[in-house]
Every structure is written in C-alpha cells, then in structure tokens.
Coordinates of C-alpha atoms and ligand atoms in Angstrom, one line a residue:
X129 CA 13.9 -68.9 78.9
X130 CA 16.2 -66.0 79.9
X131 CA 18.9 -66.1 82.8
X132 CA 17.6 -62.2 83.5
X133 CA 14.1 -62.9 83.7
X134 CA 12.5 -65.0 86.4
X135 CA 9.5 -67.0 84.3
X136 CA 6.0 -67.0 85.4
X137 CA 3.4 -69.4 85.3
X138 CA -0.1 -68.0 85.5
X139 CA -3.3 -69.7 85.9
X140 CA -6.6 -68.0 84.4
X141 CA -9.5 -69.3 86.0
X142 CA -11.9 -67.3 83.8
X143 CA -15.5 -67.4 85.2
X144 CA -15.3 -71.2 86.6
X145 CA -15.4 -72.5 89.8
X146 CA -17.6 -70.9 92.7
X147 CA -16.1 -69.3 96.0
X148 CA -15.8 -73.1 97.6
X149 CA -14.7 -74.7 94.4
X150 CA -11.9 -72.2 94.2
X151 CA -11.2 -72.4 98.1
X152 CA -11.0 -76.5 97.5
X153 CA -8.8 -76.7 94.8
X154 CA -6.3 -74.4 96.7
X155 CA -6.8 -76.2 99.7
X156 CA -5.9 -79.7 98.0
X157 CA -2.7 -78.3 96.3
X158 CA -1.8 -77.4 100.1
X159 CA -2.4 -81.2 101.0
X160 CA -0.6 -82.5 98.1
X161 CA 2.4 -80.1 99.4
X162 CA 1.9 -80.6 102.8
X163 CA 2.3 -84.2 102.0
X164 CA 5.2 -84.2 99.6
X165 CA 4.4 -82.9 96.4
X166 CA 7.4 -80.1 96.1
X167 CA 6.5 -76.5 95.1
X168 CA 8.8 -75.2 93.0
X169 CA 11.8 -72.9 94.3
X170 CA 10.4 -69.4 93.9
X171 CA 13.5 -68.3 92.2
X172 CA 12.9 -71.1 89.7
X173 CA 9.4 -70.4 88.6
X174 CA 6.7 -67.8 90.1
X175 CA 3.3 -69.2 90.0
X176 CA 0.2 -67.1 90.0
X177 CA -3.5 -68.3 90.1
X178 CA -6.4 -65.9 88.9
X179 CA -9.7 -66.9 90.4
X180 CA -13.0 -65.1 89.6
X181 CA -13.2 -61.6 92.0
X182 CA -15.1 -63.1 94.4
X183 CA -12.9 -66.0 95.1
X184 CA -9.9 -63.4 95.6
X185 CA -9.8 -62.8 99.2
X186 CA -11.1 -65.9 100.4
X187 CA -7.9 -67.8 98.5
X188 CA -5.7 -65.4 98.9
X189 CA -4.5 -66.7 102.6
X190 CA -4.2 -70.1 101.4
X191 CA -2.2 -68.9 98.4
X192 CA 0.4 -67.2 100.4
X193 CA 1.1 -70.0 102.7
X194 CA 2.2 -71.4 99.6
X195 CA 4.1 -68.7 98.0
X196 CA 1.9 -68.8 94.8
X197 CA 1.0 -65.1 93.9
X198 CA -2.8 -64.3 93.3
X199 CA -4.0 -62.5 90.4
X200 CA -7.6 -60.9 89.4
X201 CA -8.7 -61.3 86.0
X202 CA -9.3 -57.6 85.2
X203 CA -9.6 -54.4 87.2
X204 CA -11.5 -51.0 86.9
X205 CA -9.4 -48.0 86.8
X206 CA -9.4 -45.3 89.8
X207 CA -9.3 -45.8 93.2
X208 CA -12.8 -45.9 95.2
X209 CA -16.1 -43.7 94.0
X210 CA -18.9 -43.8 92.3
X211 CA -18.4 -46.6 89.9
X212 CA -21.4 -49.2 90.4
X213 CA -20.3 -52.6 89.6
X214 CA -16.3 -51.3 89.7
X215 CA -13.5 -53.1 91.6
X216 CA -10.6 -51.1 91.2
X217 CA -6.5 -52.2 91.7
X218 CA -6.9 -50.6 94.5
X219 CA -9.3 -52.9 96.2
X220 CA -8.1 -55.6 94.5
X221 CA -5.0 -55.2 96.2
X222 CA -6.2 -54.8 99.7
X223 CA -8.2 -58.2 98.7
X224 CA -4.2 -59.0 98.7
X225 CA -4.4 -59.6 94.7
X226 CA -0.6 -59.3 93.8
X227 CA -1.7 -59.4 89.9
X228 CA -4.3 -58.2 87.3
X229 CA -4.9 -60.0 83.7
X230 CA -5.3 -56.6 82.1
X231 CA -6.7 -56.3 78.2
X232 CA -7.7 -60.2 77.8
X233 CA -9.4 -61.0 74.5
X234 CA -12.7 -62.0 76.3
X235 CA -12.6 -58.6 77.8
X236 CA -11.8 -57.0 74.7
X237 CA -14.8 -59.1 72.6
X238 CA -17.4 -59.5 75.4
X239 CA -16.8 -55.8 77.2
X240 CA -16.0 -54.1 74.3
X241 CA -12.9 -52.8 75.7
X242 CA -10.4 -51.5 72.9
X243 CA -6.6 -50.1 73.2
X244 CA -7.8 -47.2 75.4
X245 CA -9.0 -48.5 77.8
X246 CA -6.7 -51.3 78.1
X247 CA -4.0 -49.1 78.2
X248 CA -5.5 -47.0 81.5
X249 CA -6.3 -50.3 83.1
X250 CA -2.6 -51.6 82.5
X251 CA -1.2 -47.7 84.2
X252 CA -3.7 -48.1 86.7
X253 CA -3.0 -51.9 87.6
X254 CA 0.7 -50.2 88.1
X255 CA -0.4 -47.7 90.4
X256 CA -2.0 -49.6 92.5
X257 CA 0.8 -51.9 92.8
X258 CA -0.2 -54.8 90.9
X259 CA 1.7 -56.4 88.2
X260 CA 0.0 -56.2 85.2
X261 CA -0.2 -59.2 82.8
X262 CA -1.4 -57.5 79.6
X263 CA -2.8 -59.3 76.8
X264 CA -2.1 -58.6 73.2
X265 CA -3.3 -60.9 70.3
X266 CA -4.4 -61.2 66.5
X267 CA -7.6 -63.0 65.0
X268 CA -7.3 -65.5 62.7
X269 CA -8.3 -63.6 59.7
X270 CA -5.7 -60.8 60.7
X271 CA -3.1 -63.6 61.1
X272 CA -3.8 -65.0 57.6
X273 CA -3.7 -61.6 56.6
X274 CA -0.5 -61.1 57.8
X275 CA -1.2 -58.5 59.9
X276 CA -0.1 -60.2 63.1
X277 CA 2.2 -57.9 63.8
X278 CA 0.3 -54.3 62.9
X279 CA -2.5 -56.0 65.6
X280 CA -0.3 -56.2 68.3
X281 CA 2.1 -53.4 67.4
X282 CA -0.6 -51.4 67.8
X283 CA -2.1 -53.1 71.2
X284 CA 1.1 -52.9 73.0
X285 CA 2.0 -49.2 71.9
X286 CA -1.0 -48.0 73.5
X287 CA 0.3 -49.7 76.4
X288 CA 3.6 -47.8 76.5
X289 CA 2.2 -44.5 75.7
X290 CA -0.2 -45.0 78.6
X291 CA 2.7 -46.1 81.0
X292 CA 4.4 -43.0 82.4
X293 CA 8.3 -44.8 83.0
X294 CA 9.6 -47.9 82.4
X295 CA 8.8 -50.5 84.9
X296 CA 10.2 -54.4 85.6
X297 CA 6.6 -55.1 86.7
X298 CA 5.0 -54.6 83.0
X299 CA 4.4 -58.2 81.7
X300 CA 3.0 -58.9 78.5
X301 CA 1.0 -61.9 77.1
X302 CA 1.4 -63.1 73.5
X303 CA -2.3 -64.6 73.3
X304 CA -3.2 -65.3 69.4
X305 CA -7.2 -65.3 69.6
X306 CA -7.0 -68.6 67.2
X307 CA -4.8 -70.2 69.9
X308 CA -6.9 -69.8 72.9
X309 CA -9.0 -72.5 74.4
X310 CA -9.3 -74.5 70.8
X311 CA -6.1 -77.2 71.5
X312 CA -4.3 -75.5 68.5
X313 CA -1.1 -73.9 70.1
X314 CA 0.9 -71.3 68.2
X315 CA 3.8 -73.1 67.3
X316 CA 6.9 -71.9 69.5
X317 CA 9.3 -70.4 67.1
X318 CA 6.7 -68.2 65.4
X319 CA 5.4 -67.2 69.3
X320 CA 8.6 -66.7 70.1
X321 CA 9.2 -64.3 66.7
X322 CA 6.2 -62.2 68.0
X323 CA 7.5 -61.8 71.4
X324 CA 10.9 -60.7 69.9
X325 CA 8.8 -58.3 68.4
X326 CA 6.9 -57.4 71.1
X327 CA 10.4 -56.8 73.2
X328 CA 11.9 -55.0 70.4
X329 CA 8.7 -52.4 70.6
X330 CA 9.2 -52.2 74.9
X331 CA 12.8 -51.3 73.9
X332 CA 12.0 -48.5 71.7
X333 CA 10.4 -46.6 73.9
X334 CA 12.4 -47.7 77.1
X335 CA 16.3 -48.6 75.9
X336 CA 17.7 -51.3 77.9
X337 CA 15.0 -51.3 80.3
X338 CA 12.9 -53.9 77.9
X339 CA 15.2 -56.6 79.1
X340 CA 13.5 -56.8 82.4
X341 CA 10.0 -56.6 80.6
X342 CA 8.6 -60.7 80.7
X343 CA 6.9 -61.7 77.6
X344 CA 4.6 -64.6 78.3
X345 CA 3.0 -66.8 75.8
X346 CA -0.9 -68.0 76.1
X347 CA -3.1 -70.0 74.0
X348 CA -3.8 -74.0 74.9
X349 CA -0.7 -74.6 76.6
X350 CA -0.5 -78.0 78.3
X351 CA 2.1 -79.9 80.2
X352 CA 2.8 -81.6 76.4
X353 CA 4.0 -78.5 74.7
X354 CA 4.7 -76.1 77.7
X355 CA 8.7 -76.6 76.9
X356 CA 8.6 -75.8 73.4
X357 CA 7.5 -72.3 74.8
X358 CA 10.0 -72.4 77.7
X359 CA 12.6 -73.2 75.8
X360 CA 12.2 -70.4 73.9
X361 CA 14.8 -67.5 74.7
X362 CA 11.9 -64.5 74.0
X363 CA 9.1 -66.1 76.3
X364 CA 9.4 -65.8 79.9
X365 CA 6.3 -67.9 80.9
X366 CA 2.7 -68.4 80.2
X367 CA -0.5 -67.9 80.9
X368 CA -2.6 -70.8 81.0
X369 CA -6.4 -71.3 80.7
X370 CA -8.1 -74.7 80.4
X371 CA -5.2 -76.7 81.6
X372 CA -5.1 -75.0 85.0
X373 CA -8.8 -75.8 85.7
X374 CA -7.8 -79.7 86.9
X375 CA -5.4 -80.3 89.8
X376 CA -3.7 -83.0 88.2
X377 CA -3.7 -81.1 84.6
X378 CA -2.3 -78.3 86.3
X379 CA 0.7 -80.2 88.6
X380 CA 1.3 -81.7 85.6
X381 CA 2.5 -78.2 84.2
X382 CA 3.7 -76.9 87.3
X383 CA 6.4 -80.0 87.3
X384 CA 6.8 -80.0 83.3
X385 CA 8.5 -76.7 83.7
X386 CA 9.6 -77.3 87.5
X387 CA 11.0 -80.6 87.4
X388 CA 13.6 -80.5 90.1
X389 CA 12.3 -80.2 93.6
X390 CA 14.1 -77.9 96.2
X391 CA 16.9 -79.7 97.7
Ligands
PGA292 P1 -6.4 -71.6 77.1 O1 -6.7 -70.1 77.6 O2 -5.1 -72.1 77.8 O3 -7.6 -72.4 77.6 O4 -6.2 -71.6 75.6 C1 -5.6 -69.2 77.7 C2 -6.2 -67.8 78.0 O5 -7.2 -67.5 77.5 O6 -5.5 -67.1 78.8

C-alpha cells in the first residue's frame, strides 16, 4: 500500500444475483452496520460494489447511506442515441453509478471487445464522470510464454493514447486471465512486479502524474491472501469476484484489510 494512494476495494458481481438478491444483500450489510459491524473509515479504504445494470439504481440509495461507491460492470460509449441495447456512462451515472469496470476479460472473450474499443470505453467512462477501473491481463499460454508483459504493455498503451490528459481518476486492474475465478492467485511479488510495470508505462506518457494512478490487483483474492497484495507498495487495492458474492465472505475481506474500526 502507498501513503499517496487511497486503496480500493471493489466488488464485481458479474451476472449473479437478480434486482432483489442485489437489493437484499445491500440491505443486510446496512443491518449488520446499523447494528455494529463498523464500516471502514472512508479515508482508510474506499469500497465499491458492481451489481448487474439493472440492479444499479435500485442499490444505489442503499449504497450511499453507507458510503460504499457503486460501480457498473461495463459501459457503452456516447451519450444517448440510437444505440439499441446501449447504456452509456452517461446514464449510468444519472443511475448514480460512481464507477465502470471498463475492458474486463469476460468482456474482451465473450464481446469480442479488443484494445480499441476498450480504450474509447475507458475516455468515455472519464467523460461522463465515472472512474474507470480498467482491466489488463495475460492468458496462460502468453504468461508461459513470457509475454506477460508485451500483453499488457500493449493493453494499457491503448488506454493512454485514448485518454486525452492525465487524470487521478484512471485506475487500472492487474487481472492475469489464469488467476480469475480458478482459486490460483498470482503470487504478490510477481503482481506487484507487473503493476510496477504497469505504473512505469502511466509515467511515460504522464511524468509524475502516474503516482496518483491506483493499480489494483484481481484474480481469486480472498480474505486469506488479500494482505499479501495489500501489503504490496505497487498495488493499491483489488478487485474481487467470487469472494464478494457471500456476505460473510465478503466482511471477511472488508475487515482483513480494514481491521481497525473508526474510533
Ligand atoms: P475472481 O474474479 O475474484 O472470482 O477470481 C475476479 C474478477 O474477474 O474480477
């Protein structure tokens, strides 16, 4: 962890949970709160939860009260027009969505959606005044290959050139494909090498600016190794899939890397 850089702790939903599964889990974290279970100080840790679109707005009250920011799990670029089937940053933030998943490797497999287009979503998420959390990640053959580096090199470039100026709000996602939803974490120091990268290429194009930039780290974390990565200088947080589907999986986390209560 950095002393610059506040961390973040984001919750990716995926496609589970309905409208009133989402609404219910939200609604019993409030309980838990309301009777004692301390949220962490928002200086401390910001928490973000990413529900499916539809469950945006109807959460997004509940997620206020409790000072958790709420993010959408990808976003169409433009504002409002002829686009069937397109939500835009722009509604997503009126649906009071305060962050966008942009470029995750489900979206780039299932959808199709390569550097290009990643890159517009991740200027567009910007515009509309969302904080973009943008995924970058290798395959396990490229890893073996060694091309771990080349992969996301060339993710996160496209990024920058699609970006106009530097901006804090940019927040990039170390997710190695391998890592995600199989139990087999990236081990921290060689996470954390990537994400020096990863800074090192935000810097080259930005100068100093890059030290604002957070790096997160995804791919089956769990309240059992979520320090490694927090410990880590060059990660700033992670993003979180399976583990944030249970309420008590997901405390768990919230008070592995939150373990003081607010005085
Ligand atoms: P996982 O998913 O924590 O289930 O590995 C992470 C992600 O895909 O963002």
């Amino acid at each position: 962890m950095s002393a610059v850089r506040r961390p973040l702790l984001a919750a990716n939903w995926k496609m589970h949970k309905t409208v009133g599964e989402s609404v219910a889990f939200v609604r019993e974290w409030s309980r838990r709160v309301a009777d004692g279970w301390a949220l962490p100080n928002a200086a401390e840790v910001e928490l973000v939860v990413c529900p499916t679109a539809l469950a945006l707005a109807p959460v997004a009250p509940l997620l206020d009260a409790l000072g958790v920011g709420l993010g959408a799990q990808d976003l169409d670029v433009g504002s409002e027009g002829a686009v069937t089937g397109g939500v835009s940053g722009y509604l997503l933030a009126e649906a009071l969505a305060t962050h966008v998943i942009v470029g995750h490797s489900e979206r780039r497999r299932l959808f199709g959606e390569a550097d290009g287009v990643v890159a517009a979503k991740a200027a567009a998420a910007l515009a509309a005044g969302l904080t973009p959390i943008v995924c970058v990640g290798e395959t396990e053959a490229e890893r073996q290959a060694g091309e771990t580096k080349r992969v996301v090199t060339g993710q996160l470039r496209a990024v920058l050139e699609a970006v106009p100026a530097a901006d804090a709000r940019l927040t990039v996602a170390y997710e190695p494909l391998w890592a995600i939803g199989t139990g087999r974490g990236a081990h921290p120091s060689d996470a954390s090498e990537v994400a020096s990268w990863l800074r090192a290429l935000v810097a080259e194009r930005w100068g100093a600016a890059a030290g604002a930039v957070r790096i997160l780290y995804g791919g089956s974390v769990t309240a059992g190794n979520v320090l490694g990565f927090w410990q880590a200088d060059a990660i700033d947080g992670a993003l979180v899939g399976g583990a944030s589907l249970e309420m008590e999986s997901w405390l768990a986390l919230v008070r592995t890397v939150a373990p003081t209560p607010p005085a």
